[in-house]
Structures are given as structure tokens and as C-alpha cells.
Coordinates of N, CA, C and O in Angstrom, one line a residue:
T1 N -3.5 23.6 27.6 CA -4.7 23.6 26.8 C -5.1 24.9 26.1 O -5.7 24.9 25.1
C2 N -4.6 26.0 26.7 CA -4.9 27.4 26.1 C -4.1 27.5 24.8 O -4.6 28.0 23.8
A3 N -2.9 26.9 24.8 CA -2.1 27.0 23.6 C -2.7 26.2 22.5 O -2.8 26.6 21.3
L4 N -3.3 25.0 22.8 CA -3.9 24.2 21.8 C -5.2 24.9 21.3 O -5.4 24.8 20.1
A5 N -5.9 25.5 22.1 CA -7.1 26.2 21.7 C -6.7 27.4 20.8 O -7.4 27.7 19.8
A6 N -5.6 28.0 21.1 CA -5.2 29.2 20.3 C -4.9 28.8 18.8 O -4.9 29.6 17.9
V7 N -4.5 27.5 18.6 CA -4.1 27.1 17.2 C -5.2 26.3 16.6 O -5.0 25.6 15.6
G8 N -6.5 26.4 17.1 CA -7.6 25.8 16.5 C -7.9 24.4 17.1 O -8.7 23.7 16.5
G9 N -7.3 24.1 18.2 CA -7.6 22.8 18.9 C -7.1 21.7 18.1 O -6.3 21.8 17.1
V10 N -7.5 20.5 18.5 CA -7.1 19.2 17.9 C -7.5 19.2 16.4 O -6.7 18.9 15.5
D11 N -8.7 19.7 16.1 CA -9.2 19.7 14.7 C -8.3 20.6 13.9 O -7.9 20.2 12.8
G12 N -8.0 21.7 14.3 CA -7.1 22.6 13.6 C -5.7 22.1 13.3 O -5.1 22.2 12.2
A13 N -5.2 21.5 14.4 CA -3.8 20.9 14.3 C -3.9 19.7 13.3 O -2.9 19.6 12.5
L14 N -4.9 18.9 13.3 CA -5.0 17.7 12.4 C -5.2 18.2 11.0 O -4.6 17.7 10.0
A15 N -6.0 19.3 10.8 CA -6.2 19.8 9.4 C -4.9 20.4 8.9 O -4.6 20.2 7.7
R16 N -4.1 21.1 9.7 CA -2.8 21.6 9.2 C -1.9 20.5 8.9 O -1.2 20.6 7.9
H17 N -1.9 19.5 9.7 CA -1.0 18.3 9.4 C -1.4 17.7 8.1 O -0.6 17.4 7.2
A18 N -2.7 17.5 7.9 CA -3.2 16.9 6.6 C -2.8 17.8 5.4 O -2.4 17.2 4.4
D19 N -3.0 19.1 5.5 CA -2.5 20.0 4.4 C -1.0 19.9 4.2 O -0.6 19.9 3.0
A20 N -0.3 19.7 5.2 CA 1.2 19.5 5.1 C 1.5 18.2 4.4 O 2.4 18.2 3.5
V21 N 0.8 17.2 4.7 CA 1.0 15.9 4.0 C 0.7 16.0 2.5 O 1.4 15.6 1.7
L22 N -0.4 16.7 2.2 CA -0.8 17.0 0.8 C 0.3 17.8 0.1 O 0.7 17.5 -1.0
G23 N 0.9 18.8 0.8 CA 1.9 19.6 0.3 C 3.2 18.9 0.0 O 4.0 19.3 -0.9
G24 N 3.4 17.7 0.6 CA 4.6 16.9 0.4 C 4.5 15.9 -0.7 O 5.4 15.2 -1.0
L25 N 3.3 15.9 -1.3 CA 3.1 14.9 -2.4 C 3.8 15.3 -3.7 O 4.0 16.5 -3.9
P26 N 4.2 14.4 -4.6 CA 4.8 14.8 -5.8 C 3.8 15.5 -6.7 O 2.6 15.5 -6.5
I27 N 4.4 16.1 -7.8 CA 3.5 16.8 -8.8 C 2.4 15.9 -9.2 O 2.6 14.8 -9.5
G28 N 1.2 16.4 -9.3 CA 0.1 15.6 -9.7 C -0.5 14.8 -8.5 O -1.6 14.3 -8.7
G29 N 0.2 14.7 -7.4 CA -0.3 13.8 -6.3 C -1.5 14.4 -5.6 O -2.3 13.6 -5.1
R30 N -1.6 15.7 -5.6 CA -2.8 16.3 -5.0 C -4.1 15.9 -5.7 O -5.1 15.6 -5.0
A31 N -4.1 15.9 -7.0 CA -5.3 15.4 -7.7 C -5.6 14.0 -7.5 O -6.8 13.6 -7.3
V32 N -4.6 13.2 -7.4 CA -4.8 11.7 -7.1 C -5.3 11.6 -5.7 O -6.2 10.8 -5.4
A33 N -4.7 12.3 -4.7 CA -5.2 12.3 -3.3 C -6.7 12.7 -3.2 O -7.4 12.1 -2.5
R34 N -7.0 13.7 -4.0 CA -8.4 14.2 -4.0 C -9.4 13.1 -4.4 O -10.4 12.8 -3.7
R35 N -9.1 12.4 -5.5 CA -9.9 11.3 -5.9 C -9.9 10.1 -4.9 O -11.0 9.6 -4.6
L36 N -8.8 9.8 -4.4 CA -8.6 8.7 -3.4 C -9.4 9.0 -2.1 O -10.1 8.2 -1.6
L37 N -9.2 10.2 -1.6 CA -9.8 10.6 -0.3 C -11.3 10.6 -0.5 O -12.1 10.3 0.4
A38 N -11.8 11.1 -1.7 CA -13.2 11.2 -1.9 C -13.9 9.8 -1.8 O -15.0 9.6 -1.3
R39 N -13.2 8.8 -2.2 CA -13.7 7.4 -2.1 C -13.7 6.9 -0.7 O -14.4 5.8 -0.4
L40 N -13.1 7.5 0.2 CA -13.0 7.1 1.6 C -14.1 7.8 2.5 O -14.1 7.7 3.7
V41 N -14.9 8.6 1.8 CA -16.0 9.3 2.5 C -17.3 8.9 1.8 O -17.4 9.1 0.6
T42 N -18.3 8.5 2.5 CA -19.6 8.1 1.9 C -20.3 9.4 1.5 O -20.0 10.5 2.0
T43 N -21.4 9.3 0.7 CA -22.2 10.4 0.3 C -22.9 11.0 1.5 O -23.4 12.2 1.5
V44 N -23.0 10.3 2.6 CA -23.7 10.8 3.8 C -22.7 11.4 4.8 O -23.0 11.8 5.9
G45 N -21.4 11.4 4.4 CA -20.4 12.1 5.2 C -19.7 11.2 6.3 O -19.3 11.8 7.3
T46 N -19.7 9.9 6.1 CA -19.1 9.1 7.1 C -17.8 8.4 6.5 O -17.8 8.3 5.2
R47 N -16.9 8.0 7.3 CA -15.7 7.3 6.8 C -16.1 6.0 6.2 O -17.0 5.3 6.7
A48 N -15.4 5.6 5.2 CA -15.7 4.3 4.5 C -14.3 3.5 4.5 O -13.3 4.1 4.3
R49 N -14.4 2.2 4.6 CA -13.3 1.3 4.5 C -13.3 0.8 3.0 O -14.3 0.3 2.6
R50 N -12.1 0.9 2.4 CA -12.0 0.5 1.0 C -10.7 -0.3 0.8 O -9.7 0.0 1.4
S51 N -10.7 -1.3 -0.1 CA -9.6 -2.0 -0.5 C -8.7 -1.2 -1.4 O -9.2 -0.2 -2.0
A52 N -7.4 -1.6 -1.5 CA -6.5 -0.9 -2.5 C -7.1 -1.0 -3.9 O -7.0 0.0 -4.6
A53 N -7.7 -2.1 -4.3 CA -8.3 -2.2 -5.6 C -9.4 -1.2 -5.8 O -9.7 -0.8 -7.0
E54 N -10.1 -0.8 -4.8 CA -11.2 0.2 -4.9 C -10.6 1.6 -5.0 O -11.3 2.5 -5.4
L55 N -9.4 1.8 -4.5 CA -8.8 3.1 -4.4 C -7.8 3.4 -5.4 O -7.7 4.6 -5.9
V56 N -7.0 2.4 -5.8 CA -5.8 2.7 -6.6 C -6.0 2.1 -8.1 O -6.5 1.0 -8.2
I57 N -5.8 3.0 -9.0 CA -5.9 2.6 -10.4 C -4.6 2.6 -11.2 O -4.6 2.1 -12.3
D58 N -3.5 3.1 -10.6 CA -2.2 3.1 -11.2 C -1.1 3.3 -10.2 O -1.4 3.4 -9.0
D59 N 0.1 3.4 -10.7 CA 1.3 3.5 -9.8 C 1.3 4.8 -9.0 O 1.7 4.9 -7.9
A60 N 0.8 5.9 -9.7 CA 0.7 7.2 -9.0 C -0.3 7.1 -7.8 O 0.0 7.6 -6.7
G61 N -1.4 6.4 -8.0 CA -2.3 6.1 -6.9 C -1.7 5.3 -5.8 O -1.9 5.6 -4.6
R62 N -0.9 4.3 -6.1 CA -0.3 3.5 -5.1 C 0.7 4.3 -4.3 O 0.7 4.2 -3.1
A63 N 1.4 5.2 -4.9 CA 2.4 6.1 -4.2 C 1.7 7.0 -3.3 O 2.1 7.3 -2.2
V64 N 0.6 7.6 -3.8 CA -0.2 8.6 -2.9 C -0.8 7.8 -1.8 O -0.8 8.3 -0.6
L65 N -1.3 6.6 -2.0 CA -1.9 5.8 -0.9 C -0.9 5.6 0.2 O -1.1 5.8 1.4
E66 N 0.3 5.2 -0.2 CA 1.4 4.9 0.7 C 1.8 6.2 1.5 O 2.0 6.2 2.7
A67 N 1.8 7.3 0.8 CA 2.2 8.6 1.4 C 1.1 9.0 2.4 O 1.5 9.5 3.5
L68 N -0.1 8.8 2.1 CA -1.2 9.1 3.1 C -1.2 8.2 4.3 O -1.5 8.6 5.4
V69 N -0.8 7.0 4.1 CA -0.6 6.0 5.3 C 0.6 6.5 6.1 O 0.5 6.6 7.3
R70 N 1.7 6.8 5.4 CA 2.9 7.2 6.1 C 2.7 8.5 6.9 O 3.2 8.7 8.0
G71 N 1.8 9.4 6.3 CA 1.5 10.7 6.9 C 0.4 10.5 8.0 O 0.0 11.5 8.6
R72 N 0.0 9.3 8.2 CA -1.0 8.9 9.3 C -2.3 9.6 9.1 O -3.1 9.8 10.0
L73 N -2.7 9.9 7.8 CA -4.0 10.3 7.5 C -4.9 9.1 7.2 O -6.2 9.2 7.4
L74 N -4.4 8.0 6.9 CA -5.1 6.8 6.7 C -4.6 5.7 7.6 O -3.4 5.7 7.9
V75 N -5.5 4.8 8.0 CA -5.1 3.7 8.8 C -5.5 2.4 8.0 O -6.4 2.5 7.1
I76 N -4.8 1.3 8.3 CA -5.1 0.1 7.6 C -5.7 -0.9 8.6 O -5.2 -1.1 9.7
H77 N -6.8 -1.5 8.1 CA -7.4 -2.5 8.9 C -7.2 -3.9 8.2 O -7.2 -3.9 7.0
D78 N -7.1 -4.9 8.9 CA -6.9 -6.3 8.3 C -8.3 -6.9 8.2 O -9.0 -7.1 9.1
D79 N -8.6 -7.3 6.9 CA -9.9 -8.0 6.6 C -9.5 -9.3 6.1 O -9.4 -9.5 4.9
D80 N -9.3 -10.3 7.0 CA -8.9 -11.6 6.6 C -7.7 -11.6 5.7 O -7.6 -12.3 4.6
G81 N -6.6 -10.9 6.1 CA -5.4 -10.8 5.3 C -5.4 -9.8 4.2 O -4.3 -9.5 3.6
A82 N -6.5 -9.2 3.9 CA -6.6 -8.2 2.8 C -6.7 -6.8 3.5 O -7.6 -6.6 4.3
P83 N -5.8 -5.9 3.2 CA -5.8 -4.6 3.9 C -7.0 -3.7 3.4 O -7.3 -3.7 2.2
L84 N -7.7 -3.1 4.4 CA -8.7 -2.1 4.1 C -8.2 -0.7 4.6 O -7.7 -0.7 5.7
Y85 N -8.4 0.3 3.8 CA -7.9 1.6 4.2 C -9.1 2.5 4.6 O -10.2 2.4 4.1
E86 N -8.8 3.4 5.6 CA -9.9 4.2 6.2 C -9.2 5.5 6.6 O -8.0 5.5 7.1
L87 N -9.9 6.6 6.6 CA -9.4 7.9 7.1 C -9.1 7.7 8.6 O -9.9 7.0 9.3
A88 N -8.0 8.2 9.1 CA -7.6 7.9 10.4 C -8.5 8.5 11.5 O -8.6 7.9 12.6
H89 N -9.2 9.5 11.2 CA -10.1 10.2 12.2 C -11.3 10.9 11.6 O -11.1 11.4 10.5
E90 N -12.4 10.8 12.2 CA -13.6 11.5 11.8 C -13.4 13.0 11.6 O -14.0 13.6 10.7
V91 N -12.5 13.5 12.4 CA -12.2 15.0 12.3 C -11.8 15.4 10.9 O -12.0 16.5 10.4
L92 N -11.1 14.4 10.2 CA -10.7 14.7 8.8 C -11.9 15.0 7.9 O -11.8 15.8 7.0
V93 N -13.0 14.3 8.2 CA -14.2 14.5 7.3 C -14.9 15.8 7.7 O -15.3 16.6 6.9
T94 N -15.0 16.1 9.0 CA -15.7 17.3 9.5 C -14.9 18.5 9.6 O -15.4 19.6 9.4
G95 N -13.6 18.4 10.0 CA -12.9 19.6 10.3 C -11.7 20.0 9.4 O -11.0 21.0 9.6
W96 N -11.5 19.2 8.3 CA -10.5 19.5 7.4 C -11.1 20.3 6.2 O -11.7 19.7 5.4
A97 N -10.9 21.6 6.1 CA -11.5 22.4 5.1 C -11.2 22.0 3.7 O -12.1 22.0 2.8
T98 N -10.0 21.6 3.4 CA -9.6 21.1 2.1 C -10.4 20.0 1.6 O -11.0 20.0 0.5
L99 N -10.6 18.9 2.5 CA -11.4 17.8 2.1 C -12.8 18.1 2.0 O -13.5 17.7 1.1
R100 N -13.3 18.9 2.9 CA -14.7 19.3 2.9 C -15.1 20.0 1.6 O -16.1 19.8 1.0
E101 N -14.2 20.9 1.2 CA -14.4 21.7 -0.1 C -14.4 20.7 -1.3 O -15.3 20.8 -2.1
W102 N -13.5 19.8 -1.3 CA -13.4 18.8 -2.4 C -14.7 18.0 -2.4 O -15.3 17.7 -3.5
L103 N -15.2 17.6 -1.3 CA -16.4 16.7 -1.2 C -17.6 17.5 -1.7 O -18.4 17.0 -2.4
E104 N -17.7 18.8 -1.3 CA -18.8 19.6 -1.8 C -18.8 19.8 -3.3 O -19.8 19.7 -3.9
L105 N -17.6 20.1 -3.8 CA -17.5 20.3 -5.2 C -17.8 19.1 -6.1 O -18.3 19.2 -7.2
D106 N -17.5 17.9 -5.5 CA -17.6 16.7 -6.2 C -18.9 15.9 -5.8 O -19.0 14.7 -6.1
A107 N -19.8 16.5 -5.1 CA -20.9 15.7 -4.5 C -21.7 14.9 -5.5 O -22.0 13.7 -5.3
E108 N -22.0 15.5 -6.7 CA -22.9 14.8 -7.7 C -22.1 13.6 -8.3 O -22.6 12.5 -8.4
S109 N -20.8 13.9 -8.7 CA -20.1 12.8 -9.3 C -19.7 11.7 -8.3 O -19.7 10.5 -8.6
R110 N -19.5 12.1 -7.0 CA -19.3 11.1 -6.0 C -20.5 10.2 -5.8 O -20.3 9.0 -5.6
A111 N -21.7 10.8 -5.8 CA -22.9 10.0 -5.7 C -23.0 9.0 -6.8 O -23.3 7.8 -6.7
Q112 N -22.7 9.5 -8.0 CA -22.7 8.6 -9.2 C -21.7 7.5 -9.1 O -22.0 6.3 -9.4
R113 N -20.5 7.8 -8.7 CA -19.4 6.8 -8.5 C -19.8 5.8 -7.4 O -19.5 4.6 -7.6
E114 N -20.4 6.3 -6.4 CA -20.8 5.3 -5.3 C -21.9 4.4 -5.8 O -21.8 3.2 -5.5
R115 N -22.8 4.8 -6.6 CA -23.9 4.0 -7.1 C -23.2 3.0 -8.1 O -23.5 1.8 -8.1
L116 N -22.3 3.4 -8.9 CA -21.6 2.6 -9.9 C -20.8 1.5 -9.1 O -20.8 0.3 -9.5
A117 N -20.1 1.9 -8.1 CA -19.2 0.9 -7.3 C -20.1 -0.1 -6.7 O -19.8 -1.3 -6.8
A118 N -21.3 0.3 -6.1 CA -22.2 -0.7 -5.5 C -22.7 -1.7 -6.6 O -22.8 -2.9 -6.4
A119 N -23.1 -1.1 -7.8 CA -23.6 -2.0 -8.8 C -22.6 -2.9 -9.4 O -22.9 -4.1 -9.7
A120 N -21.3 -2.5 -9.5 CA -20.3 -3.3 -10.0 C -20.0 -4.4 -9.0 O -19.8 -5.6 -9.4
L121 N -20.0 -4.1 -7.7 CA -19.8 -5.2 -6.7 C -20.9 -6.2 -6.8 O -20.7 -7.4 -6.7
E122 N -22.1 -5.8 -6.9 CA -23.3 -6.7 -7.0 C -23.2 -7.5 -8.3 O -23.5 -8.7 -8.3
W123 N -22.8 -6.9 -9.4 CA -22.6 -7.6 -10.7 C -21.6 -8.7 -10.5 O -21.8 -9.9 -10.9
R124 N -20.5 -8.4 -9.8 CA -19.5 -9.4 -9.5 C -20.0 -10.5 -8.6 O -19.8 -11.7 -8.9
R125 N -20.7 -10.1 -7.6 CA -21.3 -11.1 -6.6 C -22.3 -12.1 -7.3 O -22.3 -13.3 -7.0
L126 N -23.0 -11.6 -8.3 CA -23.9 -12.4 -9.1 C -23.3 -13.2 -10.2 O -24.0 -13.7 -11.1
G127 N -22.0 -13.2 -10.3 CA -21.3 -14.0 -11.3 C -21.3 -13.2 -12.7 O -21.2 -13.9 -13.7
Q128 N -21.3 -11.9 -12.6 CA -21.2 -11.1 -13.8 C -22.3 -11.4 -14.8 O -22.1 -11.4 -16.0
R129 N -23.5 -11.6 -14.3 CA -24.6 -11.9 -15.2 C -25.1 -10.7 -15.9 O -25.2 -9.6 -15.3
R130 N -25.5 -10.9 -17.1 CA -26.0 -9.8 -18.0 C -27.1 -9.0 -17.4 O -27.2 -7.8 -17.5
E131 N -28.0 -9.7 -16.7 CA -29.2 -9.0 -16.2 C -28.8 -8.1 -15.0 O -29.7 -7.3 -14.6
A132 N -27.6 -8.2 -14.5 CA -27.2 -7.3 -13.4 C -26.5 -6.0 -13.9 O -26.1 -5.2 -13.2
T133 N -26.4 -5.9 -15.3 CA -25.8 -4.7 -15.8 C -26.8 -3.6 -16.0 O -28.0 -3.8 -15.8
W134 N -26.2 -2.4 -16.3 CA -27.1 -1.2 -16.4 C -27.4 -1.0 -17.9 O -26.7 -1.4 -18.8
R135 N -28.4 -0.2 -18.1 CA -28.8 0.3 -19.4 C -29.4 1.7 -19.2 O -29.6 2.2 -18.1
G136 N -29.7 2.3 -20.3 CA -30.5 3.6 -20.3 C -29.7 4.7 -19.5 O -28.5 4.9 -19.7
R137 N -30.4 5.4 -18.7 CA -29.9 6.6 -18.0 C -28.7 6.2 -17.1 O -27.7 6.9 -17.0
Q138 N -28.9 5.1 -16.4 CA -27.8 4.7 -15.5 C -26.5 4.5 -16.2 O -25.4 4.9 -15.8
L139 N -26.6 3.8 -17.4 CA -25.4 3.5 -18.2 C -24.8 4.8 -18.7 O -23.6 5.0 -18.7
A140 N -25.7 5.7 -19.2 CA -25.2 7.0 -19.7 C -24.5 7.8 -18.6 O -23.4 8.4 -18.9
E141 N -25.0 7.8 -17.4 CA -24.3 8.5 -16.3 C -22.9 7.9 -16.0 O -22.0 8.6 -15.8
A142 N -22.9 6.5 -16.0 CA -21.6 5.8 -15.8 C -20.6 6.1 -16.9 O -19.4 6.3 -16.6
R143 N -21.1 6.2 -18.1 CA -20.2 6.4 -19.2 C -19.6 7.9 -19.2 O -18.6 8.1 -19.8
A144 N -20.4 8.8 -18.6 CA -20.0 10.2 -18.5 C -18.8 10.4 -17.5 O -18.2 11.4 -17.5
L145 N -18.7 9.4 -16.5 CA -17.6 9.6 -15.5 C -16.3 9.4 -16.2 O -16.1 8.5 -17.1
P146 N -15.2 10.1 -15.8 CA -13.9 9.9 -16.4 C -13.4 8.5 -16.1 O -13.3 8.0 -15.0
V147 N -13.1 7.8 -17.2 CA -12.6 6.4 -17.1 C -11.4 6.3 -16.2 O -11.2 5.3 -15.6
T148 N -10.6 7.4 -16.2 CA -9.3 7.3 -15.4 C -9.6 7.3 -13.9 O -8.7 7.1 -13.1
E149 N -10.9 7.6 -13.5 CA -11.2 7.6 -12.1 C -11.9 6.3 -11.7 O -12.3 6.2 -10.5
L150 N -12.1 5.4 -12.6 CA -12.8 4.2 -12.3 C -11.9 3.0 -12.0 O -10.8 3.0 -12.6
T151 N -12.3 2.2 -11.1 CA -11.5 1.0 -10.8 C -11.6 0.0 -11.9 O -12.5 0.1 -12.8
A152 N -10.8 -1.0 -12.0 CA -10.8 -2.1 -13.0 C -12.2 -2.7 -13.0 O -12.8 -3.0 -14.1
L153 N -12.7 -3.0 -11.8 CA -14.1 -3.7 -11.8 C -15.1 -2.8 -12.3 O -16.0 -3.2 -13.1
E154 N -15.1 -1.5 -12.0 CA -16.1 -0.5 -12.5 C -16.0 -0.4 -14.0 O -17.0 -0.3 -14.7
R155 N -14.8 -0.3 -14.5 CA -14.6 -0.2 -16.0 C -15.1 -1.5 -16.7 O -15.8 -1.4 -17.7
A156 N -14.9 -2.7 -16.1 CA -15.4 -3.9 -16.7 C -16.9 -3.9 -16.6 O -17.6 -4.4 -17.6
F157 N -17.5 -3.4 -15.5 CA -19.0 -3.4 -15.4 C -19.6 -2.5 -16.5 O -20.6 -2.8 -17.1
V158 N -19.0 -1.3 -16.7 CA -19.5 -0.4 -17.7 C -19.3 -1.0 -19.1 O -20.2 -0.9 -19.9
R159 N -18.2 -1.6 -19.4 CA -18.0 -2.3 -20.7 C -19.1 -3.4 -20.9 O -19.7 -3.5 -22.0
A160 N -19.3 -4.2 -19.8 CA -20.3 -5.2 -20.0 C -21.7 -4.6 -20.1 O -22.5 -5.2 -20.9
S161 N -22.0 -3.6 -19.4 CA -23.3 -2.9 -19.6 C -23.4 -2.3 -21.0 O -24.5 -2.5 -21.6
A162 N -22.4 -1.7 -21.5 CA -22.4 -1.2 -22.9 C -22.6 -2.3 -23.9 O -23.4 -2.1 -24.8
G163 N -21.9 -3.4 -23.7 CA -22.0 -4.5 -24.6 C -23.4 -5.1 -24.6 O -24.0 -5.4 -25.6
G164 N -24.0 -5.2 -23.4 CA -25.4 -5.7 -23.3 C -26.4 -4.7 -23.9 O -27.3 -5.2 -24.6
A165 N -26.1 -3.4 -23.8 CA -27.0 -2.4 -24.5 C -26.9 -2.6 -26.0 O -28.0 -2.5 -26.7
R166 N -25.7 -2.8 -26.5 CA -25.6 -2.9 -28.0 C -26.3 -4.2 -28.4 O -27.0 -4.2 -29.4
R167 N -26.2 -5.3 -27.7 CA -26.8 -6.6 -28.1 C -28.4 -6.4 -28.0 O -29.0 -6.9 -28.9
R168 N -28.9 -5.7 -27.0 CA -30.3 -5.5 -27.0 C -30.8 -4.7 -28.1 O -31.9 -4.9 -28.6
R169 N -30.0 -3.7 -28.6 CA -30.4 -2.9 -29.8 C -30.4 -3.8 -31.0 O -31.2 -3.7 -31.9

């Protein structure tokens, strides 16, 4: 146990392993991992379970997701046959400096994306009804988010909201 303590304990070993997994990603994979990992942590700093559709927007995202699972940074839970992804350990949220720094730098946009994701899910649940779309400031904030970081559902929700705003004008 003295040797483990000398290298930063379990937290330090896991953080070094996580950094090594990131280091093994292809060119551009680190930026994709940053976006993907941010979606797996709530704005209150807890782990979140997300489907592949909520995490992956292209082939690069799919490759990074698979690499993070292979690297045992993510675990897969079965939700009635649909896989849900989650950070493998709470220590990754609290003790991994790389992820903590990313989360702090992206706090405002993460909060906006989380609100957008919740609104898009509710819009879908309500049958994509016009009255469930956004307008005004909410829509402006959603449109300011990089479209390349939005899921297909979120993009559809923003398009529907923008279309509704145009019709109202």
C-alpha cells in the first residue's frame, strides 16, 4: 500500500491510465473525447448514463466511444437491449485533472447543451408538437452552440424551433 500511495493512490493510477487512453486516440480523437466525456457528466458533477445516439454524431465519435470502452474508462449498461454508456468510476469525475479542467472550461456551454438535450427529449416525448419548441433567448442560445456538437435529435429540435419562430413572425 505504500507503493500505491507513492504514485497518487488509486485516484492517481486511474487518472494516469485515463490520460494514457486519451494519448492512444487517433489525431482529432482527443477533441471528440472531450465532447463525449462532457456529456457523461451532469452539470452538478455526477456521472450520467447516455445512449450512443446522445453521444455519437459521426464515425469519429463512434471510434472514440469504442476506444474509451476498450480502455475501460466507460462501462456499458443494458437498458432493455439498448446500450447506455457511463464513466466507469466516480473517481474519473473527481480525480482526473484532465476531465475536471475540461468540465470547468466548458461549464456554461455544457449547461446550455444539457438544457437543450432535456428540451429535445421532451419535444420528442410530446410528439414533436410546435408548442414544445423554443423561441426567443432559449432559441438564440441553442443556435449559438456548434451544430457539430449536437445530436440528430437536438439539431431537429433547433430546426423545428427556428421554423416555428419564423412562422410566428
